[in-house]
Amino acid sequence: MVGNLLLRGMVAGVIAGILVFAFARFFGEPLVDAAIAFEEATAQAAGEAAEPEIVSRATQAGLGLFTGVMAYSVAVGGLFALVFAFVHGRFSSLSARGTSAAIAAAAFVAVVIVPAIKYPANPPAVGNPDTIGVRTELFFLMIVVSIASLVAAIAIARRLAANFGTWNAAIIAGVLFVVFIGLVEYLLPPINEVPENFSAMVLWRFRTTSLGMHVILWSVLGFAFGALAEKRLGLKSGLRPAYR
């Protein structure tokens, strides 16, 4: 059963990847071109020699983008299916579609929204190459802390539900999650390497486009995988899985 769900998660990842690629190609790549043009103009003004182009821009925006997006989407789809197989029927009475949607929403908050508040996405020409290692470590640290905090919040809500009721327990756990994440983001060092003369509009549109890509990915995974999983399990909405 887990293997069948894993396959369906990867199929959902393929569907999501195609849509994310189309969105990124149409909306994101022009912003990347604008950022690269700014970087080249800045280097030229400083009298620096242009760096050799190892991979053509056309390849980067076409085959390279497609390969990267599809590999990431399929991998995330597989992980999504494994989480679903572990969660479904063990922690709630939600249907397959409901469980899938809940996991997608929680993952979107923990993996995308929380890290992006502290360390938002930046286009090329934004960021010091010498600090890329530190920036990457901080970003992934934020993701790990966010996921761990969300899991802890869910565990706390389940423990409090017996005494305070489901809704009150969820509210208490949610407040604790927000407070803890706020404290962590306050303590972690900020990163502000955006050049003063970089276009604020390009930066804003790049960040919203990056967020839009994640919205598409997690929405498609949540709904498409839920439909595929429910069909495989042979369940009607609202019923618990028969393989528990």
XYZ file of C-alpha atoms in Angstrom:
244
model
C 0.000 0.000 0.000
C 2.797 2.421 0.887
C 4.462 1.704 -2.444
C 1.227 2.443 -4.297
C 0.800 5.696 -2.398
C 4.424 6.616 -3.075
C 3.857 6.151 -6.806
C 0.763 8.349 -6.665
C 2.674 10.983 -4.752
C 5.279 11.067 -7.498
C 2.556 11.294 -10.149
C 1.039 14.233 -8.285
C 4.541 15.707 -8.166
C 4.822 15.416 -11.953
C 1.510 17.240 -12.412
C 2.549 19.927 -9.958
C 5.987 20.228 -11.563
C 4.558 20.864 -15.033
C 2.316 23.634 -13.720
C 5.080 25.164 -11.612
C 7.448 25.141 -14.582
C 4.908 26.902 -16.800
C 4.310 29.539 -14.122
C 8.023 30.063 -13.478
C 8.854 30.209 -17.182
C 6.211 32.803 -17.913
C 6.362 34.967 -14.788
C 9.712 34.251 -13.149
C 12.266 34.158 -15.948
C 11.708 37.765 -17.114
C 12.505 38.880 -13.564
C 15.665 36.777 -13.548
C 16.667 38.408 -16.844
C 16.115 41.847 -15.309
C 18.252 40.935 -12.292
C 21.033 39.575 -14.512
C 20.945 42.754 -16.598
C 21.352 44.788 -13.409
C 24.272 42.618 -12.316
C 25.998 43.002 -15.676
C 25.456 46.763 -15.723
C 26.873 47.073 -12.205
C 29.946 45.014 -13.147
C 30.473 47.053 -16.297
C 30.237 50.332 -14.375
C 32.838 49.038 -11.925
C 35.154 48.067 -14.775
C 34.950 44.360 -14.016
C 35.298 41.795 -16.767
C 32.211 39.817 -17.671
C 32.165 36.273 -16.320
C 32.168 33.513 -18.958
C 28.788 31.904 -19.553
C 29.239 28.218 -18.764
C 25.593 27.353 -19.449
C 23.620 29.468 -21.891
C 20.772 31.552 -20.571
C 18.367 29.800 -22.945
C 19.314 26.431 -21.459
C 18.994 27.757 -17.929
C 15.517 29.163 -18.587
C 14.374 26.090 -20.531
C 15.780 22.624 -19.982
C 17.636 23.566 -16.793
C 14.565 25.100 -15.182
C 12.352 22.196 -16.261
C 14.782 19.582 -14.940
C 15.232 21.307 -11.601
C 11.527 21.937 -11.054
C 10.498 18.413 -12.027
C 13.167 16.729 -9.886
C 12.182 18.823 -6.872
C 8.426 18.354 -7.396
C 8.645 14.578 -7.839
C 10.892 14.245 -4.766
C 8.552 16.367 -2.662
C 5.585 14.401 -3.985
C 7.202 11.161 -2.854
C 7.941 12.539 0.608
C 4.397 13.886 0.766
C 3.017 10.409 0.082
C 5.163 8.872 2.837
C 3.962 11.463 5.356
C 0.380 10.792 4.269
C 0.838 7.028 4.709
C 2.086 7.618 8.252
C -0.557 10.182 9.259
C -3.762 9.032 7.597
C -6.075 7.212 9.965
C -3.726 7.464 12.941
C -4.214 11.032 14.119
C -7.636 12.044 12.801
C -10.792 10.752 11.154
C -10.362 12.935 8.070
C -10.901 11.398 4.666
C -7.990 10.792 2.319
C -8.636 14.108 0.591
C -9.007 15.927 3.890
C -5.791 14.458 5.256
C -3.933 15.318 2.061
C -5.186 18.909 2.107
C -4.314 19.307 5.793
C -0.765 18.003 5.251
C -0.280 20.303 2.260
C -1.479 23.342 4.213
C 0.728 22.530 7.204
C 3.753 21.905 4.985
C 3.177 25.167 3.120
C 3.232 27.083 6.394
C 6.241 25.260 7.852
C 8.386 24.891 4.736
C 7.497 28.067 2.832
C 5.808 30.824 4.822
C 7.794 30.714 8.067
C 11.293 30.579 6.469
C 10.304 33.202 3.881
C 9.374 35.696 6.597
C 12.941 35.688 7.892
C 14.854 34.834 4.721
C 12.787 35.672 1.616
C 13.802 34.576 -1.867
C 16.194 36.856 -3.752
C 16.938 37.018 -7.496
C 20.428 36.958 -9.031
C 22.588 40.022 -8.247
C 21.190 40.131 -4.723
C 23.540 38.685 -2.140
C 27.245 38.528 -1.502
C 28.821 35.394 -3.064
C 31.103 35.120 -0.037
C 28.122 34.614 2.308
C 26.190 32.070 0.254
C 27.230 29.207 2.543
C 26.090 31.001 5.692
C 22.845 32.126 4.063
C 22.065 28.588 2.924
C 22.737 27.155 6.384
C 20.516 29.733 8.081
C 17.702 29.129 5.611
C 17.708 25.370 6.107
C 18.039 25.812 9.864
C 14.887 27.920 9.754
C 13.077 25.179 7.832
C 14.149 22.487 10.320
C 13.111 24.598 13.314
C 9.789 25.427 11.647
C 8.923 21.796 10.899
C 9.964 20.632 14.373
C 7.933 23.425 15.974
C 4.866 22.528 13.924
C 5.119 18.854 14.907
C 5.495 19.881 18.557
C 2.484 22.193 18.288
C 0.352 19.379 16.861
C 1.449 17.070 19.681
C 0.600 19.737 22.270
C -2.829 20.285 20.716
C -3.591 16.574 20.883
C -2.602 16.430 24.540
C -4.670 19.480 25.465
C -7.748 18.419 23.481
C -9.063 16.150 26.237
C -9.136 18.989 28.797
C -9.803 22.080 26.672
C -11.608 20.753 23.628
C -10.291 20.465 20.069
C -10.730 24.105 19.042
C -9.299 25.601 22.242
C -6.376 23.181 22.165
C -5.662 24.091 18.542
C -5.743 27.812 19.373
C -3.394 27.391 22.338
C -0.959 25.296 20.323
C -1.152 27.758 17.438
C -0.324 30.690 19.692
C 2.612 28.794 21.195
C 3.856 28.003 17.685
C 3.664 31.636 16.580
C 5.359 32.920 19.739
C 8.184 30.400 19.526
C 8.764 30.988 15.811
C 8.743 34.730 16.399
C 11.390 34.338 19.097
C 13.563 32.143 16.869
C 13.333 34.561 13.961
C 14.206 37.443 16.269
C 17.310 35.642 17.546
C 18.606 34.436 14.186
C 20.864 36.955 12.408
C 19.243 39.025 9.661
C 20.526 39.043 6.086
C 20.123 42.245 4.121
C 22.398 42.307 1.094
C 20.044 43.932 -1.424
C 21.881 46.724 -3.304
C 20.398 50.144 -2.645
C 19.863 50.839 -6.342
C 18.255 47.470 -7.117
C 14.700 47.775 -8.433
C 12.235 47.376 -5.579
C 9.551 46.331 -8.085
C 11.696 43.529 -9.514
C 12.550 42.337 -6.009
C 8.898 42.390 -4.907
C 7.657 40.628 -8.034
C 10.388 37.992 -7.792
C 9.464 37.189 -4.196
C 5.742 37.023 -4.918
C 6.414 34.844 -7.964
C 8.525 32.513 -5.851
C 5.681 32.322 -3.355
C 3.239 31.651 -6.189
C 5.320 28.698 -7.361
C 5.068 27.158 -3.903
C 1.334 27.842 -3.753
C 0.890 25.906 -6.998
C 3.143 23.061 -5.837
C 1.494 22.462 -2.483
C -2.049 23.092 -3.721
C -1.684 20.573 -6.535
C -0.031 18.036 -4.248
C -2.761 18.458 -1.651
C -5.683 18.090 -4.044
C -4.256 15.828 -6.749
C -2.677 13.353 -4.373
C -5.794 13.339 -2.211
C -7.906 12.370 -5.220
C -5.426 9.714 -6.355
C -5.052 8.273 -2.860
C -8.786 8.176 -2.250
C -9.318 6.371 -5.534
C -6.611 3.832 -4.683
C -7.927 3.218 -1.201
C -11.441 2.767 -2.560
C -12.923 4.969 0.149
C -15.733 7.418 0.177
C -15.151 10.821 1.684
C -15.222 10.776 5.455
C -14.317 7.123 5.989
C -11.165 5.875 7.675
C -8.676 3.720 5.790
C -9.257 -0.043 5.737
C -5.544 -0.862 5.977
C -4.979 0.506 9.476
